[in-house]
Tab-separated table of C-alpha atoms in Angstrom:
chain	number	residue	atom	x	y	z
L	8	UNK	CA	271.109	-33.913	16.983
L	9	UNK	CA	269.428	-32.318	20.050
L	10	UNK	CA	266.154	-32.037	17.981
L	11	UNK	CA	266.231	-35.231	16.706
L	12	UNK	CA	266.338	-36.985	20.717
L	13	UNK	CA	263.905	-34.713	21.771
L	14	UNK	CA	261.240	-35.705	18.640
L	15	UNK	CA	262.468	-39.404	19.641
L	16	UNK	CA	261.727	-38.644	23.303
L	17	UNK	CA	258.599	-37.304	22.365
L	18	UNK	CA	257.565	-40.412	20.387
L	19	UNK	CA	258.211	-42.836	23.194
L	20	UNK	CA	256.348	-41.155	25.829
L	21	UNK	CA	253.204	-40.726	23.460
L	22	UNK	CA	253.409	-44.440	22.277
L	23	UNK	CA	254.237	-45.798	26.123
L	24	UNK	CA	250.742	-45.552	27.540
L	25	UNK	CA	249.364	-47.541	24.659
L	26	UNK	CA	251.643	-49.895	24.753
L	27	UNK	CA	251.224	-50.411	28.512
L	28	UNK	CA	247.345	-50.946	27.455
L	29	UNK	CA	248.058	-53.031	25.188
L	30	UNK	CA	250.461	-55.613	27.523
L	31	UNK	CA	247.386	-55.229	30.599
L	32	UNK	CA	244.547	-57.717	30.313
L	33	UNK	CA	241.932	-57.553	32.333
L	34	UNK	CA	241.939	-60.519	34.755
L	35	UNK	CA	238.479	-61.314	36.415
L	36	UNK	CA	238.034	-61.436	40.411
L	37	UNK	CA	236.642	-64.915	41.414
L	38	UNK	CA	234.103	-64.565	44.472
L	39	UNK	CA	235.212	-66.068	47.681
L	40	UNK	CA	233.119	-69.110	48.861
L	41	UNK	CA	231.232	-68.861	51.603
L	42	UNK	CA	233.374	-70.760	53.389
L	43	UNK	CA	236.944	-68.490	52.379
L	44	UNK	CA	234.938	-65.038	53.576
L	45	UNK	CA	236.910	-64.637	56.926
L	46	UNK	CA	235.271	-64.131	60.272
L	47	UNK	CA	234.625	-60.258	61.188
L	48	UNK	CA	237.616	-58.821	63.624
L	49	UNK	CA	236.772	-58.620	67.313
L	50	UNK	CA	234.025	-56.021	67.907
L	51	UNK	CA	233.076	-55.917	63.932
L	52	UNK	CA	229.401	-56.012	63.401
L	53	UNK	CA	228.394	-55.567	59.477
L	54	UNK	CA	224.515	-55.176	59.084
L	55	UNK	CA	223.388	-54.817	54.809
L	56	UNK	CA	220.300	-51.820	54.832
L	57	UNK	CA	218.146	-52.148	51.838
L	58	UNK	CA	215.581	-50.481	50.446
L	59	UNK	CA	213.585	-51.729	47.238
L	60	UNK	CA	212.107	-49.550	44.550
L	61	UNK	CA	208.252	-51.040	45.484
L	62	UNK	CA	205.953	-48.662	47.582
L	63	UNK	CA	204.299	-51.978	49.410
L	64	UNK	CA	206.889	-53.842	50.572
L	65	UNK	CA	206.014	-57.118	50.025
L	66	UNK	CA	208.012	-60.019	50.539
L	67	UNK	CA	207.043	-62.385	48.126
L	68	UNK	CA	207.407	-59.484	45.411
L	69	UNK	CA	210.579	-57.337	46.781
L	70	UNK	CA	211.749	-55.745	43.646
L	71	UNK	CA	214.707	-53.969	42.633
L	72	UNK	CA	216.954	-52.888	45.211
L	73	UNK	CA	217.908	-49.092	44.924
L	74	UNK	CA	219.536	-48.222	47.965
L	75	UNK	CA	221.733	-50.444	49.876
L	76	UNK	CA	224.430	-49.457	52.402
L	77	UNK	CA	226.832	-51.751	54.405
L	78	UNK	CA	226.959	-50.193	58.240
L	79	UNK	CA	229.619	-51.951	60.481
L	80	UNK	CA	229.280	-51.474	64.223
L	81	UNK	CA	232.688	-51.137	65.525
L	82	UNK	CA	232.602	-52.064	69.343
L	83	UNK	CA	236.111	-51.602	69.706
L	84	UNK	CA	236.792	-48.463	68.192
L	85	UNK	CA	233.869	-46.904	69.005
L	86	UNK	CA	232.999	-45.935	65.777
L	87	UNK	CA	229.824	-46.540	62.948
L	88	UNK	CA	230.865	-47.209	59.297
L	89	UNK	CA	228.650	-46.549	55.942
L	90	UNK	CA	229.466	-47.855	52.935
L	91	UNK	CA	227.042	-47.341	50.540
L	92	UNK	CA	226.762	-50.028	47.365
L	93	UNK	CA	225.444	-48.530	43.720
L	94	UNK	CA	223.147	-50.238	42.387
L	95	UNK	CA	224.277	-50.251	39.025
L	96	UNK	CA	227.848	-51.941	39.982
L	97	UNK	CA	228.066	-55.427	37.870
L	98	UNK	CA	228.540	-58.589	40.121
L	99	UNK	CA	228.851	-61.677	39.605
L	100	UNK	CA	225.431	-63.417	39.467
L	101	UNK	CA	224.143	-66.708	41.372
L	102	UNK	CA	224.157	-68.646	37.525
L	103	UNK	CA	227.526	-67.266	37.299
L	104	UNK	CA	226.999	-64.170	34.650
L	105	UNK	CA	227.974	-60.809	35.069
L	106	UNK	CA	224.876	-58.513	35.765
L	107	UNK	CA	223.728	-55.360	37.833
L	108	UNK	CA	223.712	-55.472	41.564
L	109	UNK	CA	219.754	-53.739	41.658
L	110	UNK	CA	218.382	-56.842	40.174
L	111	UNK	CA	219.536	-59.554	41.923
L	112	UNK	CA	217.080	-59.733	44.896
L	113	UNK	CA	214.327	-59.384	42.755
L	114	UNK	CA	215.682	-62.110	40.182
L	115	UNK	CA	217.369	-64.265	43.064
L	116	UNK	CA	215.704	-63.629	46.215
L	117	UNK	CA	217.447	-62.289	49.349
L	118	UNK	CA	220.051	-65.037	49.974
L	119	UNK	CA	221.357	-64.561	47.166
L	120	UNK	CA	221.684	-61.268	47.710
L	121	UNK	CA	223.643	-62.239	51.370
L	122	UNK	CA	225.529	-64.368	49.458
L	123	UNK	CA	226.605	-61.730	46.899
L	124	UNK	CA	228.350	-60.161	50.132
L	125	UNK	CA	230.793	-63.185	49.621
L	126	UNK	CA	232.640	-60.972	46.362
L	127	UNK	CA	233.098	-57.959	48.679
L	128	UNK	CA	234.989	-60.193	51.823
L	129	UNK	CA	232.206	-59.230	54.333
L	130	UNK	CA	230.223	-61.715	56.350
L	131	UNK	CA	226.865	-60.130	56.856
L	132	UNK	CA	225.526	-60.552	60.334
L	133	UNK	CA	221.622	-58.967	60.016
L	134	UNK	CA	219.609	-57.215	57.336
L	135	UNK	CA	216.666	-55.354	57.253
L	136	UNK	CA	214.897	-54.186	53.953
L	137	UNK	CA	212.865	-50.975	53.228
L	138	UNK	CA	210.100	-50.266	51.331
L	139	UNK	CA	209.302	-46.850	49.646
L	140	UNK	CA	206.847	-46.867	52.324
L	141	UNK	CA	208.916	-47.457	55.132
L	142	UNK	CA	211.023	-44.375	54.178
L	143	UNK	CA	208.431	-42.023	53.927
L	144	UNK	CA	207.077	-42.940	57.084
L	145	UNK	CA	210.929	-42.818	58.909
L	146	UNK	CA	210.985	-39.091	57.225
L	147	UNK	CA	207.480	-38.189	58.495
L	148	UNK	CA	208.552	-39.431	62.217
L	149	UNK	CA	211.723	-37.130	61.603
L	150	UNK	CA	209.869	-33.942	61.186
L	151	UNK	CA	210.228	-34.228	57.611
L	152	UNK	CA	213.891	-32.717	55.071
L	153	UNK	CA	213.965	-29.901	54.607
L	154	UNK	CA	215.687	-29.741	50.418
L	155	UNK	CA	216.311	-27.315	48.052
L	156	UNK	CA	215.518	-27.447	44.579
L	157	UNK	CA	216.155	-26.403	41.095
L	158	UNK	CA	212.992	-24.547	38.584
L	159	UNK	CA	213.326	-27.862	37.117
L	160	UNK	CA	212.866	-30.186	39.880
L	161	UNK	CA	209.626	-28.157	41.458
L	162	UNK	CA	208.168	-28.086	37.537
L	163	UNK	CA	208.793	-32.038	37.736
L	164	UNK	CA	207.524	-32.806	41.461
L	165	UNK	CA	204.161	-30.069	40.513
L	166	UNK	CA	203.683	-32.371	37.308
L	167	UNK	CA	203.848	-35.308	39.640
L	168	UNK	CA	201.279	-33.573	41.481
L	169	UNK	CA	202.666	-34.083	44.769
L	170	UNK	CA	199.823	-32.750	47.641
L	171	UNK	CA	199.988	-28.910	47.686
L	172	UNK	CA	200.709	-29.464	51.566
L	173	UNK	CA	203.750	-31.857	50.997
L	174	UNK	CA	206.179	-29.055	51.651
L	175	UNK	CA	206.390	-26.341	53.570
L	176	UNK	CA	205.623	-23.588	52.150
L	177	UNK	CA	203.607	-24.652	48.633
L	178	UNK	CA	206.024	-25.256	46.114
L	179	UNK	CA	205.954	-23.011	43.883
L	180	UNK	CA	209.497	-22.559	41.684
L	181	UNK	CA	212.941	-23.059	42.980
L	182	UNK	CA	213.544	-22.238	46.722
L	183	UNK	CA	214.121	-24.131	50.116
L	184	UNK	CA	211.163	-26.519	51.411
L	185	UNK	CA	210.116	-28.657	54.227
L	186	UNK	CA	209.415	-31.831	52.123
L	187	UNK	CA	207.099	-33.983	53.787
L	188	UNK	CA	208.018	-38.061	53.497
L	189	UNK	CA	205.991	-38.890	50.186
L	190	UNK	CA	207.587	-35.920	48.357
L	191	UNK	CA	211.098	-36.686	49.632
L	192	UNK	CA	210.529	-40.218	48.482
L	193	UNK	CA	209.517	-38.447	45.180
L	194	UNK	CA	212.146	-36.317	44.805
L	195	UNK	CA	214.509	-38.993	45.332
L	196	UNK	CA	213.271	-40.410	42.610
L	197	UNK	CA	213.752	-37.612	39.763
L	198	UNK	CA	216.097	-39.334	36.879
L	199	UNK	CA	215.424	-36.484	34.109
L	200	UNK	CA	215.359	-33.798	35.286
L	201	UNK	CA	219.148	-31.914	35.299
L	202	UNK	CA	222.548	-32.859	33.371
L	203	UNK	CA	223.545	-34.668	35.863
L	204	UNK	CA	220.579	-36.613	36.946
């Protein structure tokens, strides 16, 4: 009798967790209006960084966008938030499909990329977008990152044929390196090189 709950037990608990995925189906979150997002609390300041994968920068042409991070300004706390945004994450699109956050600048232009800011609650109060460019140039005023990388990365960035004097020392093989701001931009750049890109 005793075996015969426990195989019974058994049976239910493995067959529950289907059946709970079975009864669950997905329901799709509408995007607030423009009009719905609320207004920021008091001292809440939420500026959108962007940088697009283009080394020129130009406005007319702005490209994907790669890197984009939310930073909120908190007057009243005292405090600086980053959220960064993948680019890969699906959103809904201004013609109303689903499709990849990284192209919608480029397809859409940059109010529609505001607007996008509409399915996360956040009312966006500035923006500024980077170039390639722009980032190696805020690295170089830094002093440069220093990085450390894998035999695979330094074969890559060699292939690439970075500048021998982009790091600090000559990259060789793996080791620690002053990158200089091209090189960083670069290496931020690798996609296959590595499991785990």
């Amino acid at each position: 009798m005793h075996k015969r709950l426990i195989a019974l037990l058994l049976c239910l608990l493995l067959l529950f967790p289907a059946c709970a995925l079975a009864a669950v189906t997905p329901r799709e979150i509408a995007p607030l209006s423009p009009d719905e997002v609320p207004e920021p609390s008091e001292g809440m300041h939420h500026y959108l960084l962007l940088c697009t994968d283009t080394w020129d920068g130009d406005p007319n042409n702005l490209g994907n966008t790669d890197g984009v991070v939310l930073v909120t300004l908190d007057t009243v706390q005292r405090r600086v938030i980053f959220c960064t945004l993948t680019r890969e994450m699906l959103i809904r699109r201004p013609d109303g499909a689903i499709g990849r956050f990284t192209y919608i600048t480029k397809n859409y232009g940059i109010d529609a990329l505001l607007n996008i800011a509409t399915q996360f609650g956040v009312k966006v109060d500035q923006y500024a977008i980077f170039c390639m460019n722009n980032i190696q140039d805020i690295i170089d005023a830094l002093g440069g990152v220093t990085l450390t990388v894998t035999d695979a990365e330094a074969d890559y960035l060699n292939r690439y044929r970075i500048a021998r004097d982009a790091t600090t020392p000559s990259m060789a093989k793996a080791g620690t390196y002053l990158f200089s701001g091209h090189a960083a931009v670069i290496y931020m750049r690798i996609r296959k090189v590595g499991g785990d890109g």
